[in-house]
Coordinates of N, CA and C and ligand atoms in Angstrom, one line a residue:
X1 N 174.4 -252.2 103.1 CA 175.4 -252.3 104.2 C 176.0 -253.8 104.3
X2 N 177.3 -253.8 104.4 CA 178.0 -255.1 104.4 C 177.9 -255.7 105.8
X3 N 177.8 -257.1 105.8 CA 177.9 -257.8 107.1 C 179.1 -258.8 107.0
X4 N 179.7 -259.1 108.1 CA 180.7 -260.1 108.1 C 180.4 -261.3 109.0
X5 N 180.9 -262.5 108.5 CA 180.7 -263.6 109.4 C 182.1 -264.4 109.4
X6 N 182.3 -265.0 110.6 CA 183.6 -265.6 110.8 C 183.8 -266.8 109.9
X7 N 184.9 -266.8 109.2 CA 185.3 -268.0 108.4 C 186.3 -268.8 109.2
X8 N 187.4 -268.2 109.6 CA 188.4 -268.8 110.4 C 188.6 -268.0 111.7
X9 N 188.2 -268.6 112.8 CA 188.4 -267.9 114.1 C 189.8 -267.8 114.5
X10 N 190.0 -266.7 115.4 CA 191.4 -266.4 115.8 C 192.1 -267.5 116.4
X11 N 191.5 -268.4 117.2 CA 192.2 -269.5 117.8 C 192.7 -270.5 116.8
X12 N 191.9 -270.7 115.7 CA 192.3 -271.6 114.7 C 193.5 -271.0 113.9
X13 N 193.5 -269.7 113.7 CA 194.6 -269.1 113.0 C 195.9 -269.2 113.8
X14 N 195.8 -269.0 115.1 CA 197.0 -269.0 115.9 C 197.5 -270.4 116.1
X15 N 196.6 -271.4 116.1 CA 197.1 -272.8 116.2 C 197.8 -273.2 115.0
X16 N 197.3 -272.8 113.8 CA 197.9 -273.2 112.5 C 199.3 -272.5 112.4
X17 N 199.3 -271.2 112.9 CA 200.6 -270.5 112.8 C 201.7 -271.2 113.7
X18 N 201.3 -271.7 114.8 CA 202.2 -272.4 115.7 C 202.8 -273.6 114.9
X19 N 201.9 -274.3 114.2 CA 202.4 -275.4 113.4 C 203.3 -275.0 112.3
X20 N 203.0 -273.9 111.6 CA 203.9 -273.4 110.5 C 205.2 -273.0 111.1
X21 N 205.2 -272.3 112.2 CA 206.4 -271.9 112.8 C 207.3 -273.1 113.2
X22 N 206.7 -274.1 113.7 CA 207.5 -275.3 114.0 C 208.1 -276.0 112.7
X23 N 207.3 -276.0 111.7 CA 207.7 -276.5 110.4 C 208.9 -275.7 109.9
X24 N 208.9 -274.4 109.9 CA 210.0 -273.6 109.5 C 211.2 -273.8 110.3
X25 N 211.0 -274.0 111.6 CA 212.1 -274.3 112.5 C 212.9 -275.5 112.1
X26 N 212.1 -276.5 111.8 CA 212.6 -277.8 111.3 C 213.4 -277.7 110.1
X27 N 212.9 -276.9 109.1 CA 213.5 -276.7 107.8 C 214.7 -275.8 107.9
X28 N 214.8 -274.9 108.8 CA 215.9 -273.9 108.9 C 216.4 -273.9 110.4
X29 N 217.1 -274.9 110.8 CA 217.4 -275.1 112.2 C 218.4 -274.0 112.7
X30 N 219.2 -273.4 111.8 CA 220.2 -272.4 112.3 C 219.8 -271.0 112.1
X31 N 219.3 -270.7 110.9 CA 218.9 -269.3 110.6 C 220.2 -268.5 110.3
X32 N 220.2 -267.2 110.1 CA 218.9 -266.4 110.2 C 218.1 -266.6 108.9
X33 N 216.8 -266.5 109.0 CA 215.9 -266.5 107.8 C 215.4 -265.1 107.6
X34 N 215.5 -264.6 106.4 CA 214.8 -263.3 106.1 C 213.4 -263.6 105.8
X35 N 212.5 -263.0 106.6 CA 211.1 -263.0 106.3 C 210.8 -261.7 105.6
X36 N 210.2 -261.8 104.4 CA 209.9 -260.6 103.6 C 208.4 -260.5 103.5
X37 N 207.8 -259.5 104.3 CA 206.4 -259.3 104.4 C 205.9 -258.4 103.3
X38 N 204.8 -258.7 102.7 CA 204.2 -257.8 101.6 C 203.2 -257.0 102.3
X39 N 203.5 -255.7 102.4 CA 202.5 -254.8 103.1 C 201.3 -254.5 102.2
X40 N 200.1 -254.2 102.8 CA 200.0 -254.1 104.2 C 199.4 -255.4 104.7
X41 N 198.8 -256.2 103.8 CA 197.9 -257.3 104.3 C 198.7 -258.3 105.2
X42 N 200.0 -258.5 104.9 CA 200.7 -259.6 105.6 C 201.2 -259.2 107.0
X43 N 200.9 -258.0 107.5 CA 201.5 -257.5 108.7 C 201.1 -258.3 109.9
X44 N 199.9 -258.7 110.0 CA 199.5 -259.5 111.2 C 200.1 -260.9 111.2
X45 N 200.0 -261.6 110.0 CA 200.6 -262.9 109.9 C 202.1 -262.9 110.1
X46 N 202.8 -261.9 109.5 CA 204.2 -261.7 109.7 C 204.6 -261.6 111.2
X47 N 203.9 -260.8 111.9 CA 204.2 -260.6 113.3 C 204.0 -261.9 114.1
X48 N 202.9 -262.6 113.8 CA 202.6 -263.8 114.6 C 203.5 -265.0 114.2
X49 N 203.8 -265.1 112.9 CA 204.6 -266.2 112.4 C 206.1 -266.0 112.9
X50 N 206.6 -264.8 112.9 CA 207.9 -264.5 113.3 C 208.1 -265.0 114.8
X51 N 207.0 -264.7 115.6 CA 207.1 -265.1 117.0 C 206.8 -266.5 117.3
X52 N 206.2 -267.2 116.3 CA 206.0 -268.6 116.4 C 207.2 -269.5 116.0
X53 N 208.2 -268.8 115.5 CA 209.5 -269.4 115.1 C 210.5 -269.3 116.2
X54 N 211.4 -270.4 116.4 CA 212.5 -270.2 117.3 C 213.7 -269.9 116.5
X55 N 213.8 -270.3 115.2 CA 214.9 -269.9 114.3 C 215.0 -268.4 114.2
X56 N 216.2 -267.9 114.4 CA 216.3 -266.4 114.3 C 215.8 -265.9 112.9
X57 N 215.0 -264.8 113.0 CA 214.5 -264.3 111.8 C 214.8 -262.8 111.7
X58 N 215.0 -262.3 110.5 CA 215.2 -260.9 110.2 C 214.0 -260.4 109.4
X59 N 213.5 -259.3 109.7 CA 212.2 -258.8 109.2 C 212.4 -257.7 108.1
X60 N 211.9 -258.0 106.9 CA 212.0 -257.0 105.8 C 210.5 -256.8 105.3
X61 N 210.3 -255.7 104.7 CA 209.0 -255.5 104.1 C 209.1 -254.9 102.7
X62 N 208.2 -255.2 101.9 CA 208.1 -254.6 100.6 C 206.7 -254.1 100.4
X63 N 206.5 -253.1 99.5 CA 205.2 -252.7 99.1 C 205.1 -252.9 97.6
X64 N 204.0 -253.5 97.2 CA 203.8 -253.8 95.7 C 202.5 -253.1 95.3
X65 N 202.6 -252.3 94.3 CA 201.3 -251.7 93.8 C 200.8 -252.6 92.6
X66 N 199.5 -252.8 92.6 CA 198.9 -253.6 91.5 C 198.0 -252.7 90.8
X67 N 197.9 -252.8 89.6 CA 197.0 -252.0 88.8 C 195.6 -252.6 88.7
X68 N 194.6 -251.8 88.7 CA 193.3 -252.3 88.4 C 192.7 -253.2 89.5
X69 N 193.1 -253.0 90.8 CA 192.6 -253.8 91.8 C 191.4 -253.2 92.6
X70 N 190.3 -253.9 92.6 CA 189.2 -253.4 93.4 C 188.8 -254.6 94.3
X71 N 187.6 -255.1 94.2 CA 187.2 -256.3 94.8 C 187.9 -257.5 94.1
X72 N 188.2 -257.3 92.8 CA 188.9 -258.4 92.1 C 190.3 -257.8 91.7
X73 N 191.3 -258.7 91.6 CA 192.6 -258.2 91.2 C 192.9 -258.6 89.7
X74 N 193.5 -257.7 89.1 CA 193.9 -258.0 87.7 C 195.1 -257.1 87.3
X75 N 195.7 -257.4 86.2 CA 196.7 -256.5 85.7 C 198.1 -256.9 86.2
X76 N 198.9 -255.8 86.4 CA 200.3 -256.1 86.6 C 200.7 -255.5 88.0
X77 N 202.0 -255.8 88.4 CA 202.5 -255.4 89.7 C 203.8 -254.6 89.5
X78 N 204.1 -253.8 90.5 CA 205.3 -252.9 90.5 C 205.7 -252.8 92.0
X79 N 207.1 -252.8 92.1 CA 207.6 -252.6 93.5 C 207.7 -251.2 93.8
X80 N 207.1 -250.7 94.9 CA 207.2 -249.3 95.2 C 207.9 -249.1 96.6
X81 N 208.1 -250.2 97.3 CA 209.1 -250.1 98.4 C 209.9 -251.3 98.4
X82 N 211.2 -251.2 98.3 CA 212.1 -252.3 98.2 C 212.6 -252.8 99.6
X83 N 213.4 -253.8 99.6 CA 214.0 -254.3 100.8 C 215.0 -253.3 101.3
X84 N 215.3 -253.3 102.6 CA 216.3 -252.4 103.2 C 217.7 -253.0 103.1
X85 N 217.7 -254.4 103.1 CA 219.0 -255.0 103.1 C 219.2 -256.1 102.0
X86 N 220.4 -256.3 101.5 CA 220.6 -257.4 100.5 C 220.3 -258.7 101.1
X87 N 219.7 -259.6 100.2 CA 219.4 -261.0 100.7 C 220.3 -262.0 100.0
X88 N 221.3 -261.6 99.3 CA 222.2 -262.5 98.6 C 222.8 -263.5 99.6
X89 N 222.7 -264.8 99.3 CA 223.3 -265.8 100.1 C 222.4 -266.2 101.3
X90 N 221.3 -265.6 101.5 CA 220.5 -265.9 102.7 C 219.2 -266.7 102.3
X91 N 218.7 -267.4 103.3 CA 217.4 -268.1 103.2 C 216.3 -267.0 103.3
X92 N 215.4 -267.1 102.4 CA 214.3 -266.0 102.4 C 213.0 -266.7 102.3
X93 N 212.0 -266.2 103.1 CA 210.6 -266.7 103.0 C 209.8 -265.4 102.8
X94 N 209.1 -265.4 101.7 CA 208.1 -264.3 101.4 C 206.9 -264.6 102.2
X95 N 206.4 -263.6 102.9 CA 205.2 -263.8 103.8 C 204.0 -263.0 103.3
X96 N 202.9 -263.7 103.0 CA 201.7 -263.1 102.4 C 200.5 -263.4 103.3
X97 N 199.5 -262.6 103.2 CA 198.3 -262.9 103.9 C 197.4 -263.9 103.0
X98 N 197.4 -263.6 101.6 CA 196.6 -264.4 100.7 C 197.3 -264.4 99.3
X99 N 197.2 -265.6 98.7 CA 197.5 -265.7 97.3 C 196.2 -265.9 96.5
X100 N 196.0 -265.0 95.6 CA 194.7 -265.0 94.9 C 195.0 -265.3 93.4
X101 N 195.1 -264.3 92.6 CA 195.5 -264.6 91.2 C 196.9 -265.1 91.0
X102 N 197.8 -264.7 92.0 CA 199.2 -265.1 91.9 C 200.0 -264.0 91.2
X103 N 199.4 -263.0 90.7 CA 200.1 -261.9 90.0 C 201.2 -261.2 90.9
X104 N 200.8 -260.9 92.1 CA 201.7 -260.2 93.0 C 202.9 -261.1 93.3
X105 N 202.7 -262.3 93.6 CA 203.9 -263.2 94.0 C 204.7 -263.6 92.8
X106 N 204.1 -263.8 91.7 CA 204.8 -264.2 90.5 C 205.8 -263.0 90.2
X107 N 205.4 -261.8 90.3 CA 206.2 -260.7 90.1 C 207.3 -260.6 91.2
X108 N 206.9 -260.7 92.4 CA 207.9 -260.5 93.5 C 208.9 -261.6 93.5
X109 N 208.5 -262.8 93.3 CA 209.5 -263.9 93.3 C 210.5 -263.7 92.2
X110 N 210.1 -263.2 91.1 CA 211.0 -262.9 90.0 C 212.0 -261.8 90.4
X111 N 211.5 -260.8 91.0 CA 212.4 -259.7 91.5 C 213.4 -260.3 92.5
X112 N 212.9 -261.1 93.5 CA 213.8 -261.5 94.5 C 214.8 -262.6 94.1
X113 N 214.4 -263.4 93.1 CA 215.3 -264.4 92.5 C 216.6 -263.7 92.0
X114 N 216.4 -262.6 91.4 CA 217.5 -261.8 90.8 C 218.5 -261.3 91.8
X115 N 218.1 -261.4 93.1 CA 219.0 -260.9 94.2 C 219.9 -262.1 94.7
X116 N 219.7 -263.2 94.1 CA 220.5 -264.4 94.5 C 220.5 -264.9 95.9
X117 N 219.3 -265.1 96.4 CA 219.2 -265.6 97.8 C 219.6 -267.1 97.8
X118 N 220.0 -267.6 98.9 CA 220.4 -269.0 99.0 C 219.2 -269.9 98.7
X119 N 218.1 -269.5 99.3 CA 216.8 -270.2 99.0 C 215.7 -269.2 99.1
X120 N 214.6 -269.6 98.4 CA 213.4 -268.6 98.4 C 212.1 -269.4 98.4
X121 N 211.4 -269.2 99.5 CA 210.1 -269.9 99.6 C 209.0 -268.9 99.9
X122 N 207.7 -269.5 100.0 CA 206.6 -268.6 100.2 C 205.8 -269.2 101.4
X123 N 205.4 -268.3 102.3 CA 204.5 -268.6 103.4 C 203.2 -267.7 103.2
X124 N 202.1 -268.3 103.1 CA 200.9 -267.5 103.0 C 199.8 -268.1 103.9
X125 N 199.2 -267.2 104.7 CA 198.2 -267.7 105.6 C 197.0 -268.3 104.8
X126 N 196.6 -267.6 103.8 CA 195.5 -268.1 103.0 C 195.9 -268.4 101.5
X127 N 195.2 -269.3 100.9 CA 195.5 -269.6 99.5 C 194.1 -269.9 98.9
X128 N 193.9 -269.1 97.8 CA 192.6 -269.2 97.1 C 192.9 -269.7 95.7
X129 N 193.2 -271.0 95.5 CA 193.7 -271.6 94.3 C 192.7 -271.5 93.1
X130 N 191.4 -271.4 93.4 CA 190.4 -271.3 92.4 C 190.5 -270.0 91.6
X131 N 191.2 -269.0 92.1 CA 191.3 -267.7 91.4 C 192.6 -267.6 90.6
X132 N 193.5 -268.6 90.7 CA 194.8 -268.4 90.2 C 194.8 -268.2 88.7
X133 N 195.6 -267.1 88.3 CA 195.9 -266.8 86.9 C 197.3 -267.2 86.5
X134 N 198.2 -267.2 87.5 CA 199.6 -267.6 87.3 C 200.0 -268.6 88.3
X135 N 200.8 -269.6 87.9 CA 201.1 -270.7 88.9 C 202.0 -270.2 90.0
X136 N 201.5 -270.4 91.2 CA 202.3 -270.1 92.4 C 202.2 -271.2 93.4
X137 N 203.3 -271.7 93.9 CA 203.2 -272.8 94.9 C 203.5 -272.2 96.2
X138 N 202.6 -272.5 97.2 CA 202.8 -272.0 98.5 C 203.5 -273.1 99.3
X139 N 204.7 -272.8 99.9 CA 205.4 -273.8 100.6 C 204.9 -274.0 102.0
X140 N 204.5 -272.9 102.7 CA 203.9 -272.9 104.0 C 202.6 -272.3 103.9
X141 N 201.5 -273.1 103.9 CA 200.2 -272.6 103.7 C 199.3 -272.8 104.9
X142 N 198.7 -271.7 105.4 CA 197.8 -271.8 106.5 C 196.5 -272.6 106.2
X143 N 195.7 -272.0 105.3 CA 194.4 -272.5 105.0 C 194.1 -272.3 103.5
X144 N 193.5 -273.3 102.9 CA 192.9 -273.1 101.5 C 191.5 -272.5 101.8
X145 N 191.2 -271.5 101.0 CA 189.9 -270.8 101.2 C 189.1 -270.8 99.9
X146 N 187.8 -270.7 100.0 CA 186.9 -270.7 98.9 C 186.9 -269.3 98.2
X147 N 186.3 -269.2 97.1 CA 186.3 -267.9 96.3 C 185.2 -267.0 96.9
X148 N 185.5 -266.4 98.1 CA 184.6 -265.4 98.7 C 185.4 -264.2 99.1
X149 N 184.8 -263.1 99.3 CA 185.6 -261.9 99.6 C 185.9 -261.9 101.1
X150 N 187.2 -261.9 101.4 CA 187.6 -262.1 102.8 C 188.2 -260.9 103.4
X151 N 187.9 -260.6 104.7 CA 188.5 -259.5 105.4 C 189.0 -260.0 106.8
X152 N 189.8 -259.1 107.4 CA 190.2 -259.4 108.7 C 191.6 -260.0 108.8
X153 N 192.2 -259.9 110.0 CA 193.6 -260.4 110.1 C 194.5 -259.9 109.0
X154 N 194.4 -258.6 108.8 CA 195.3 -258.0 107.8 C 194.6 -257.7 106.5
X155 N 193.6 -258.5 106.1 CA 192.9 -258.3 104.8 C 191.8 -257.2 105.0
X156 N 191.8 -256.4 103.9 CA 190.9 -255.2 104.0 C 189.8 -255.2 102.9
X157 N 188.9 -254.3 103.1 CA 188.0 -253.8 102.0 C 188.1 -252.3 102.1
X158 N 188.7 -251.7 101.1 CA 188.9 -250.2 101.2 C 189.5 -249.8 102.5
X159 N 190.5 -250.5 102.9 CA 191.3 -250.2 104.1 C 190.6 -250.5 105.5
X160 N 189.4 -250.9 105.4 CA 188.7 -251.3 106.7 C 188.8 -252.8 107.0
X161 N 188.6 -253.2 108.2 CA 188.5 -254.5 108.7 C 189.9 -255.2 109.0
X162 N 191.0 -254.5 108.7 CA 192.3 -255.2 108.8 C 192.5 -255.7 110.2
X163 N 192.0 -255.0 111.2 CA 192.4 -255.3 112.6 C 191.4 -256.3 113.3
X164 N 190.5 -257.0 112.5 CA 189.7 -258.1 113.0 C 190.6 -259.2 113.4
X165 N 190.4 -259.9 114.5 CA 191.2 -261.0 114.9 C 190.9 -262.3 114.0
X166 N 189.7 -262.4 113.5 CA 189.3 -263.5 112.7 C 189.4 -263.2 111.3
X167 N 189.5 -264.2 110.4 CA 189.3 -264.0 109.0 C 187.8 -264.2 108.7
X168 N 187.2 -263.2 108.1 CA 185.7 -263.2 107.9 C 185.3 -263.1 106.5
X169 N 184.1 -263.5 106.1 CA 183.6 -263.3 104.8 C 182.8 -262.1 104.8
X170 N 183.0 -261.2 103.8 CA 182.2 -260.0 103.7 C 181.0 -260.3 102.8
X171 N 179.8 -260.1 103.3 CA 178.7 -260.4 102.4 C 178.0 -259.1 102.0
X172 N 177.4 -259.1 100.9 CA 176.6 -258.0 100.5 C 177.4 -256.9 99.9
Ligands
LIG1 C1 196.5 -258.4 98.4 C2 197.3 -259.5 99.2 C3 198.4 -259.9 98.3 C4 197.7 -259.8 96.9 C5 197.2 -261.1 96.5 O1 197.2 -257.2 98.5 O2 197.9 -258.9 100.4 O3 199.5 -259.1 98.3 O4 196.5 -258.9 97.1 O5 196.5 -261.0 95.3 P1 197.0 -261.6 93.9 O6 197.5 -263.0 94.1 O7 195.8 -261.6 93.0 O8 198.1 -260.8 93.3 P2 196.5 -255.8 98.1 O9 197.1 -255.4 96.7 O10 195.1 -255.9 98.3 O11 197.2 -254.8 99.1 P3 197.2 -254.8 100.7 O12 198.1 -256.0 101.1 O13 197.8 -253.5 101.1 O14 195.8 -255.0 101.2

């Protein structure tokens, strides 16, 4: 039986998101900024980050399938749900819950770059650089996390735990 313990409590997550929202406001004073959330993990962060920003934001979502993902991620990625609107000429921030190997974002950034956005950056609540297989730079990073299996605040294990308010470590 798995047990979970809190790694990043809800209040700390929300305080950090407020800072990130203010940073984005400073960087994009006029907007609109397209926030591109990667389902499903990013949904909580996307909702809170968008509301932490004063700059007008437009919300888009993509779904990316990765092959060979269980508790560890490996292999390649494929877009199975595309953007609903063109992003050409717009400022775009990709919103992720976590960057692990970097395979998902390396693929997505390459896809989005071909759409000719005005700018393209990455916001990720969590960053696990110790697991990186492909170089990915996170422009707006919430927290650097150790190499432990994390759940909560969007992150799942077999679809469970996504609605926890805290980011937790799953033990056992
Ligand atoms: C997770 C997470 C990122 C990706 C990061 O998604 O939300 O999209 O893995 O891993 P990587 O850097 O090794 O590519 P997952 O495929 O588990 O789907 P989910 O968001 O629906 O949980």
